[in-house]
Amino acid sequence: MAENSGVKQGGAPGSRGRTTVADGVVEKIAGMAARDVRGVHALGSGFSRSMGSMRERVPGAGSGQSVTRGVSVEVGEVQAAIDLEIVVDYGVSITDVASAVRENVIAAVERMAGREVVEVNITVSDVQLPDEEEEEGEERQRIQ
């Protein structure tokens, strides 16, 4: 009779082994889910957005950083905690936007990363005024 050199029999193939999800993966999922909410203008503070836009102009630097700007996470084996810093559009209800962001982020992270989200802390660092968008566009044209 042949011996089965250490290979464990039984159990579904999908349950053999362990899956590790990196913090950066959860940051990207949370960042994308937060941006999908109507009323969210951007993630991160004004300073971090300014520095990020300069970094993105440098070839080979800051690749993919804009997705995770304003997002920090702590990821364990079964749970995750998420902190977001957002800028909202002027005129929207901040509490409604924050609730919608929480719902969207929790649903996306739990579905995609398989981690229970224990909390989503949101800091609203700025309000984007309608006339500020025009000023930003003019400044970007001048810098380029």
XYZ file of C-alpha atoms in Angstrom:
144
model
C 0.000 0.000 0.000
C 1.394 3.407 -0.960
C 1.806 5.959 1.795
C 0.420 9.464 1.225
C 3.540 11.468 2.095
C 2.004 14.187 4.289
C -0.796 15.292 1.979
C -3.914 15.754 4.063
C -7.001 14.127 2.597
C -10.473 15.613 2.921
C -11.765 19.138 3.046
C -12.634 21.369 0.158
C -9.693 22.433 -2.014
C -10.578 26.095 -1.384
C -10.062 25.663 2.359
C -6.543 24.262 2.148
C -4.024 26.967 2.938
C -4.210 30.553 4.120
C -4.968 33.793 2.293
C -3.254 36.959 3.459
C -4.575 40.356 2.375
C -2.024 43.196 2.497
C -2.913 46.532 4.069
C -2.354 48.257 0.722
C -5.037 46.131 -0.910
C -7.604 47.136 1.700
C -6.494 50.790 1.385
C -7.137 50.707 -2.366
C -10.530 49.036 -1.969
C -11.584 51.552 0.701
C -10.279 54.507 -1.314
C -12.108 53.494 -4.469
C -15.332 52.767 -2.552
C -15.196 56.156 -0.803
C -14.643 58.014 -4.083
C -17.707 56.327 -5.589
C -20.007 58.163 -3.155
C -21.760 61.240 -4.496
C -20.655 64.329 -2.587
C -17.079 63.152 -2.002
C -14.855 65.573 -3.888
C -11.508 64.016 -2.949
C -9.625 62.083 -0.300
C -6.844 63.549 1.819
C -6.189 67.036 3.118
C -5.419 69.942 0.828
C -1.711 69.679 1.633
C -1.505 65.940 0.941
C -3.433 66.391 -2.330
C -1.033 69.171 -3.405
C 2.025 67.097 -2.586
C 0.493 64.067 -4.266
C -0.252 65.932 -7.473
C 3.357 67.137 -7.616
C 4.628 63.612 -6.919
C 2.438 62.181 -9.701
C 4.093 64.508 -12.236
C 7.512 62.973 -11.532
C 8.036 59.924 -13.783
C 8.197 56.701 -11.758
C 7.243 58.360 -8.463
C 3.934 58.122 -6.678
C 2.425 55.548 -8.997
C -0.951 54.491 -7.591
C -0.615 56.764 -4.546
C -3.662 58.888 -5.390
C -5.965 55.923 -4.792
C -4.800 55.524 -1.199
C -4.281 59.210 -0.343
C -6.298 60.000 2.785
C -6.778 56.319 3.653
C -5.145 54.379 6.456
C -6.049 50.889 7.619
C -5.215 48.281 10.196
C -5.821 44.791 8.869
C -5.851 41.649 10.978
C -6.572 38.048 10.045
C -10.351 38.506 10.192
C -11.008 42.205 10.879
C -10.088 45.635 9.556
C -10.328 49.197 10.870
C -10.291 52.076 8.398
C -9.592 55.806 8.769
C -10.534 58.168 5.939
C -9.889 61.862 5.399
C -12.301 63.316 2.857
C -13.176 66.595 1.158
C -16.885 67.040 0.469
C -18.620 69.145 -2.154
C -20.268 72.326 -0.910
C -24.018 71.993 -0.375
C -24.175 68.303 0.493
C -25.155 66.973 3.902
C -21.868 65.971 5.529
C -23.582 63.444 7.806
C -25.374 61.822 4.854
C -22.161 61.654 2.831
C -20.260 60.170 5.784
C -22.965 57.519 6.309
C -22.964 56.631 2.613
C -19.146 56.408 2.604
C -19.206 54.083 5.624
C -21.814 51.814 4.022
C -20.000 51.674 0.685
C -16.544 51.091 2.207
C -17.777 48.400 4.598
C -19.648 46.570 1.842
C -16.686 46.698 -0.558
C -14.021 45.616 1.948
C -16.126 42.821 3.433
C -17.095 41.515 -0.018
C -13.716 41.833 -1.725
C -11.220 41.271 1.095
C -13.298 38.986 3.312
C -12.502 41.032 6.428
C -15.082 42.182 8.957
C -14.878 45.972 9.137
C -15.112 46.943 12.801
C -15.017 50.706 12.239
C -14.715 53.377 9.582
C -13.597 56.699 11.066
C -14.104 59.705 8.807
C -12.501 63.129 9.103
C -13.930 65.824 6.852
C -10.919 68.075 6.317
C -12.354 70.521 3.788
C -15.361 71.614 1.748
C -14.848 72.150 -1.972
C -16.514 75.415 -2.991
C -17.799 75.782 -6.574
C -15.505 78.736 -7.359
C -12.414 76.867 -6.074
C -12.651 74.351 -8.921
C -12.113 77.101 -11.491
C -9.092 78.422 -9.573
C -7.565 74.920 -9.378
C -8.015 74.447 -13.131
C -6.307 77.773 -13.894
C -3.419 76.948 -11.535
C -2.922 73.507 -13.114
C -2.755 75.042 -16.601
C -0.197 77.592 -15.421
C 1.975 74.903 -13.757
C 2.014 72.528 -16.702
